[in-house]
Coordinates of C-alpha atoms and ligand atoms in Angstrom, one line a residue:
M12 CA -22.8 9.0 21.1
N13 CA -19.3 8.5 22.7
A14 CA -18.0 5.0 23.7
S15 CA -19.1 5.3 27.3
D16 CA -22.6 6.4 26.3
A17 CA -22.8 3.5 23.9
D18 CA -21.6 1.2 26.7
Q19 CA -24.3 2.5 29.1
S20 CA -27.0 2.2 26.5
S21 CA -26.2 -1.4 25.8
Q22 CA -26.1 -2.2 29.6
R23 CA -29.5 -0.7 29.9
Q24 CA -30.8 -2.8 27.0
A25 CA -29.4 -5.9 28.7
L26 CA -31.1 -4.9 31.9
L27 CA -34.4 -4.4 30.1
A28 CA -34.1 -7.7 28.4
A29 CA -33.4 -9.4 31.8
V30 CA -36.4 -7.7 33.5
C31 CA -38.8 -8.5 30.7
A32 CA -37.8 -12.2 30.7
A33 CA -37.8 -12.4 34.6
P34 CA -40.4 -14.3 36.5
K35 CA -42.7 -11.7 38.1
A36 CA -46.1 -11.2 39.7
E37 CA -48.8 -8.8 38.5
L38 CA -50.9 -7.7 41.4
H39 CA -52.9 -4.9 40.0
V40 CA -54.8 -5.4 36.8
H41 CA -58.5 -5.1 36.1
I42 CA -59.8 -7.7 33.8
E43 CA -62.2 -5.2 32.3
G44 CA -59.2 -3.0 31.6
T45 CA -57.6 -5.6 29.4
L46 CA -60.4 -5.2 26.8
E47 CA -58.4 -4.3 23.6
P48 CA -60.4 -2.3 21.0
E49 CA -60.1 -5.1 18.5
L50 CA -61.8 -7.6 20.9
A51 CA -64.4 -4.9 21.9
F52 CA -65.4 -4.6 18.2
E53 CA -65.5 -8.4 17.8
L54 CA -67.7 -8.8 20.8
A55 CA -69.9 -5.9 19.8
R56 CA -70.5 -7.6 16.4
R57 CA -71.0 -11.0 18.1
N58 CA -73.6 -9.6 20.5
G59 CA -75.2 -7.1 18.2
V60 CA -74.2 -4.1 20.3
A61 CA -73.8 -0.7 18.7
L62 CA -70.5 1.2 19.5
R63 CA -70.1 4.9 19.4
W64 CA -66.9 4.5 17.3
A65 CA -66.6 3.5 13.7
S66 CA -63.5 1.4 14.1
S67 CA -61.0 0.0 16.7
E68 CA -58.5 2.7 15.5
Q69 CA -61.1 5.4 16.3
L70 CA -61.8 3.9 19.7
R71 CA -58.1 3.7 20.5
A72 CA -57.7 7.4 19.4
A73 CA -60.3 8.3 22.0
Y74 CA -57.9 7.1 24.8
A75 CA -56.7 10.6 25.8
F76 CA -57.6 11.1 29.4
G77 CA -57.5 14.2 31.6
D78 CA -58.1 12.4 34.9
L79 CA -59.4 9.2 36.4
Q80 CA -63.1 10.0 35.8
S81 CA -62.6 10.7 32.1
F82 CA -61.1 7.2 31.8
L83 CA -63.7 5.5 34.0
D84 CA -66.5 6.9 31.7
L85 CA -65.0 5.1 28.8
Y86 CA -64.1 1.9 30.7
Y87 CA -67.6 1.4 31.9
A88 CA -69.0 2.1 28.4
G89 CA -66.5 -0.6 27.1
C90 CA -68.0 -3.1 29.5
D91 CA -71.3 -3.1 27.6
V92 CA -70.0 -5.4 24.9
L93 CA -69.3 -8.1 27.6
R94 CA -72.6 -10.1 27.5
T95 CA -71.9 -13.9 27.6
T96 CA -69.9 -16.4 29.5
Q97 CA -67.7 -16.9 26.4
D98 CA -67.0 -13.2 26.2
F99 CA -65.5 -13.2 29.7
D100 CA -63.6 -16.4 28.9
D101 CA -62.2 -14.8 25.8
L102 CA -61.3 -11.6 27.6
A103 CA -59.5 -13.3 30.5
W104 CA -57.8 -15.8 28.3
A105 CA -56.4 -13.0 26.0
Y106 CA -55.0 -11.3 29.1
F107 CA -53.4 -14.5 30.6
Q108 CA -51.7 -15.3 27.3
R109 CA -50.2 -11.8 27.2
A110 CA -49.2 -12.0 30.9
A111 CA -47.4 -15.3 30.4
T112 CA -45.5 -13.8 27.4
D113 CA -44.3 -11.1 29.8
G114 CA -42.9 -13.6 32.3
V115 CA -45.8 -13.3 34.7
V116 CA -46.0 -16.4 37.0
R117 CA -48.7 -15.1 39.3
A118 CA -51.6 -12.8 38.4
E119 CA -54.0 -11.4 41.0
V120 CA -56.8 -10.0 38.9
F121 CA -59.6 -7.6 39.8
F122 CA -63.1 -8.0 38.5
D123 CA -65.9 -5.5 38.9
P124 CA -69.2 -7.4 39.4
Q125 CA -71.2 -4.2 39.6
S126 CA -70.1 -3.1 36.2
H127 CA -72.0 -6.2 34.9
T128 CA -74.8 -6.8 37.3
A129 CA -76.0 -3.2 36.7
R130 CA -76.5 -4.2 33.1
G131 CA -78.3 -7.4 33.9
V132 CA -75.3 -9.6 33.4
G133 CA -75.1 -11.7 36.6
F134 CA -72.5 -13.7 38.4
E135 CA -73.9 -16.9 36.7
V136 CA -72.8 -15.3 33.4
F137 CA -69.3 -13.8 34.1
M138 CA -68.0 -16.1 36.8
P139 CA -68.0 -19.4 34.8
G140 CA -66.1 -17.5 32.0
L141 CA -63.5 -16.1 34.3
V142 CA -63.1 -19.4 36.1
R143 CA -62.7 -21.3 32.9
A144 CA -60.0 -19.0 31.5
A145 CA -58.1 -19.1 34.8
A146 CA -58.2 -22.9 34.8
R147 CA -56.9 -23.0 31.3
A148 CA -54.2 -20.5 32.1
E149 CA -53.0 -22.7 35.0
A150 CA -53.1 -25.9 32.9
E151 CA -51.7 -24.6 29.6
L152 CA -49.5 -21.6 30.6
G153 CA -48.4 -22.7 34.1
L154 CA -49.8 -19.4 35.5
S155 CA -50.9 -19.1 39.0
V156 CA -54.2 -17.0 39.0
A157 CA -56.3 -15.5 41.8
Y158 CA -59.3 -13.2 41.4
I159 CA -60.1 -10.3 43.7
L160 CA -63.7 -9.0 43.7
S161 CA -63.6 -5.3 43.5
V162 CA -66.4 -3.0 44.7
L163 CA -67.2 0.3 43.0
R164 CA -66.7 3.1 45.6
H165 CA -68.9 5.6 43.8
L166 CA -71.8 3.3 44.7
S167 CA -73.1 2.9 48.2
E168 CA -71.7 0.6 50.9
D169 CA -75.0 -1.3 50.9
A170 CA -74.6 -2.0 47.2
G171 CA -71.1 -3.4 48.0
M172 CA -72.6 -5.5 50.8
A173 CA -75.3 -6.9 48.4
T174 CA -72.5 -7.6 45.8
L175 CA -70.5 -9.6 48.4
Q176 CA -73.7 -11.4 49.4
A177 CA -74.4 -12.3 45.7
A178 CA -70.9 -13.6 45.3
R179 CA -71.3 -16.2 48.1
P180 CA -71.9 -19.2 45.8
W181 CA -68.6 -18.3 44.0
R182 CA -66.6 -17.8 47.2
E183 CA -64.0 -20.4 46.3
H184 CA -63.1 -18.6 43.1
F185 CA -61.9 -15.3 44.6
I186 CA -59.4 -14.6 47.3
G187 CA -60.0 -11.1 48.3
L188 CA -61.9 -7.8 48.3
G189 CA -60.8 -4.6 46.5
L190 CA -62.2 -1.1 46.2
D191 CA -61.9 0.9 43.0
S192 CA -63.6 3.6 40.8
S193 CA -63.8 7.3 41.5
E194 CA -61.7 8.0 44.5
R195 CA -62.2 11.7 45.3
G196 CA -65.2 12.1 47.6
N197 CA -65.5 8.4 48.2
P198 CA -63.2 7.8 51.2
P199 CA -62.3 4.5 52.8
A200 CA -64.5 5.5 55.8
K201 CA -67.5 4.8 53.6
F202 CA -66.8 1.1 53.5
T203 CA -65.8 0.1 57.0
R204 CA -68.8 -2.4 57.5
L205 CA -68.0 -4.0 54.1
Y206 CA -64.4 -4.6 55.0
A207 CA -65.4 -6.0 58.4
L208 CA -67.6 -8.4 56.6
A209 CA -64.8 -9.4 54.2
R210 CA -62.5 -10.0 57.1
A211 CA -65.2 -12.2 58.8
Q212 CA -65.4 -14.2 55.5
G213 CA -61.7 -14.8 55.5
L214 CA -61.0 -12.6 52.4
R215 CA -57.7 -10.8 51.8
R216 CA -58.2 -7.0 51.7
V217 CA -56.8 -4.5 49.4
A218 CA -58.0 -1.0 48.3
H219 CA -57.2 1.6 45.7
A220 CA -56.0 4.7 47.7
G221 CA -53.8 7.6 47.1
E222 CA -54.2 7.6 43.3
E223 CA -56.1 10.8 43.0
G224 CA -57.1 11.0 46.6
P225 CA -55.0 12.3 49.4
A226 CA -52.4 10.5 51.5
A227 CA -55.0 10.4 54.3
Y228 CA -57.0 7.9 52.3
V229 CA -54.0 5.5 52.3
R230 CA -53.8 5.8 56.1
D231 CA -57.5 5.3 56.4
A232 CA -57.5 2.3 54.1
L233 CA -55.0 0.7 56.5
D234 CA -56.6 1.8 59.8
L235 CA -60.3 1.7 58.9
L236 CA -60.4 -1.1 56.3
G237 CA -57.5 -3.3 57.4
A238 CA -56.1 -3.2 53.9
E239 CA -53.1 -5.5 53.6
R240 CA -51.9 -3.9 50.3
I241 CA -52.6 -0.5 48.8
D242 CA -53.4 -0.2 45.1
H243 CA -51.5 2.8 43.6
G244 CA -50.7 4.7 46.9
V245 CA -48.4 7.1 45.2
R246 CA -49.8 10.1 47.0
A247 CA -48.6 8.6 50.3
D248 CA -45.4 10.5 49.4
D249 CA -47.1 13.7 50.5
D250 CA -46.8 12.4 54.1
Q251 CA -43.4 11.3 55.1
A252 CA -44.5 9.8 58.4
L253 CA -46.9 7.6 56.4
V254 CA -44.1 6.6 54.0
Q255 CA -41.9 5.6 57.0
R256 CA -44.8 3.6 58.3
L257 CA -45.4 1.8 55.0
A258 CA -41.7 0.9 54.9
R259 CA -41.5 -0.2 58.5
D260 CA -44.6 -2.4 58.2
G261 CA -43.8 -3.8 54.8
V262 CA -47.1 -2.6 53.3
A263 CA -46.9 -3.1 49.5
L264 CA -48.0 -0.4 47.0
T265 CA -49.1 -1.9 43.7
V266 CA -47.8 1.0 41.5
C267 CA -49.0 1.4 37.9
P268 CA -46.6 3.8 36.1
L269 CA -48.3 4.1 32.6
S270 CA -51.7 4.5 34.2
N271 CA -50.4 7.3 36.4
V272 CA -49.0 9.1 33.4
K273 CA -52.1 8.5 31.3
L274 CA -54.5 9.7 34.0
C275 CA -52.3 12.7 34.8
V276 CA -51.5 11.6 38.4
V277 CA -47.9 12.5 37.6
P278 CA -46.8 15.0 34.9
D279 CA -44.6 12.5 33.1
M280 CA -42.7 9.3 33.6
A281 CA -39.4 11.0 34.5
A282 CA -41.2 12.7 37.4
H283 CA -42.7 9.4 38.8
N284 CA -42.1 8.9 42.5
L285 CA -41.7 5.1 42.2
P286 CA -37.9 5.5 42.6
S287 CA -38.2 7.6 45.7
L288 CA -40.7 5.3 47.3
L289 CA -38.5 2.3 46.5
H290 CA -35.4 4.1 48.0
A291 CA -37.4 4.9 51.1
G292 CA -37.8 1.2 51.6
V293 CA -41.4 0.9 50.6
K294 CA -42.4 -2.4 49.0
V295 CA -43.4 -1.1 45.5
M296 CA -43.6 -3.0 42.3
V297 CA -44.8 -2.4 38.7
N298 CA -48.2 -3.3 37.4
S299 CA -50.4 -2.5 34.4
D300 CA -53.8 -1.5 35.9
D301 CA -55.8 -1.3 32.6
P302 CA -53.3 -2.2 30.0
A303 CA -55.6 -2.0 27.0
Y304 CA -56.3 1.7 27.8
F305 CA -52.9 2.9 29.1
G306 CA -50.6 1.7 26.3
G307 CA -49.1 -1.5 27.6
Y308 CA -48.9 -4.6 29.7
V309 CA -46.6 -5.2 32.6
N310 CA -43.4 -5.4 30.7
A311 CA -44.2 -2.1 28.9
N312 CA -44.6 -0.6 32.3
Y313 CA -41.2 -1.9 33.6
T314 CA -39.6 -0.7 30.3
A315 CA -41.2 2.8 30.4
V316 CA -40.0 3.3 34.0
L317 CA -36.5 2.0 33.5
Q318 CA -36.0 4.0 30.3
A319 CA -37.3 7.2 31.8
V320 CA -35.5 7.0 35.1
P321 CA -31.8 6.4 34.6
G322 CA -31.3 6.6 38.4
L323 CA -33.0 3.2 38.7
S324 CA -30.1 0.6 39.1
T325 CA -29.8 -3.1 38.4
A326 CA -30.4 -3.7 42.1
D327 CA -33.5 -1.5 42.0
A328 CA -34.9 -3.5 39.1
Y329 CA -34.3 -6.7 40.9
R330 CA -36.0 -5.3 44.1
L331 CA -39.1 -4.4 42.1
L332 CA -39.4 -7.9 40.7
R333 CA -38.7 -9.5 44.0
N334 CA -41.3 -7.2 45.7
S335 CA -43.9 -8.3 43.2
L336 CA -43.5 -12.0 44.2
Q337 CA -43.2 -11.2 47.9
A338 CA -46.3 -9.1 48.0
S339 CA -48.5 -11.6 46.4
F340 CA -51.1 -13.6 48.3
A341 CA -49.7 -16.9 47.1
S342 CA -48.4 -19.4 49.7
A343 CA -45.1 -18.8 51.4
E344 CA -43.7 -22.0 49.7
Q345 CA -44.8 -20.8 46.3
I346 CA -43.3 -17.4 46.8
A347 CA -40.0 -19.0 47.9
T348 CA -39.9 -21.1 44.8
W349 CA -40.5 -18.2 42.5
T350 CA -37.9 -16.1 44.3
V351 CA -35.3 -18.8 43.8
Q352 CA -36.2 -18.9 40.1
L353 CA -35.8 -15.1 39.9
D354 CA -32.4 -15.3 41.6
A355 CA -31.3 -18.0 39.2
H356 CA -32.5 -15.9 36.3
W357 CA -30.7 -12.9 37.5
R358 CA -27.4 -14.8 38.1
A359 CA -27.7 -16.5 34.7
R360 CA -27.7 -13.1 33.1
G361 CA -24.5 -12.2 35.0
L362 CA -26.4 -9.7 37.1
D363 CA -25.8 -9.2 40.8
A364 CA -29.0 -8.7 42.9
A365 CA -27.2 -6.5 45.4
K366 CA -25.1 -4.4 43.1
A367 CA -26.1 -1.1 41.4
Ligands
ADE102 N1 -60.9 0.9 37.8 C1 -60.2 0.5 36.8 N2 -59.0 1.2 36.8 C2 -59.0 2.0 37.9 C3 -58.1 3.0 38.4 N3 -56.9 3.2 37.9 N4 -58.5 3.6 39.5 C4 -59.7 3.4 40.1 N5 -60.6 2.6 39.6 C5 -60.3 1.8 38.5
ZN103 ZN1 -56.6 -0.1 39.4

């Protein structure tokens, strides 16, 4: 390594350290996707549930996915160990501790009720656990937490409507509606009545779109569902008019780089289109999606992207962090406070928000 290479490498390390310690929001994480193999085994033992794998190492070794569906099959199987209120409390508390370590000040967290109600585990079991862990995270970690109820798109719209209905008694404990699971063949158009109901109930609306599905699903999520934010959305890049629209209207895409590599949405990290979306003016940021399955929490995602894509500058890194705060559903005052904290953090590290 010559002197200038060494210089560049140490600058990159300093940038990574600054990004990891920076205040940030995580806007795309599934609580069920934070189930680490070790906790899965502990809960299986606690609840007398038999697992197909002999050890947590064997389970982790099974995490080689060819596409979204191969992951979802394992993810839904993993949910089976979650049986009691304490299980959900333990699961969420473990995530919040990790998030706080990563500098997360705001977490907007998906939960999939249908993955549990289908197994006879009802709202009265999982909601108190999720609510308790969130209250503890707010009190002990200073984290701001909001839950987003996510409906499984491979099931019917009527099933989604029934889920939203069953959630009514817990309405104060979630802020929005999301749409996840198998994207191909389950277009946004299938859920127009559900999203109209969510709007009538005053819920914020987001939807997974353009992960494996086409750019048209991103457009439809906006036009047919009134989605305010798109989860993933990376395939929007196939339609430059759509990219321009996202940039013009300030629609955020909650991008999950390690997830996209693990699920073969992109061939490798160096080929990820996060930089091109960012440079086109789209409000993108970095999230973990299902960190226990994809090899890392939010800082591991920032690190992987910044290491693989040398073209991402200091200003780009700042923009990703700022976008995460700005795209959250927290109050404008709260967002302004966090943004001031981010700016102070950046300046304290001798970094210039505007400079490459
Ligand atoms: N559920 C959990 N993770 C998901 C993903 N990446 N895409 C769709 N549904 C999901
Ligand atoms: Zn997701």
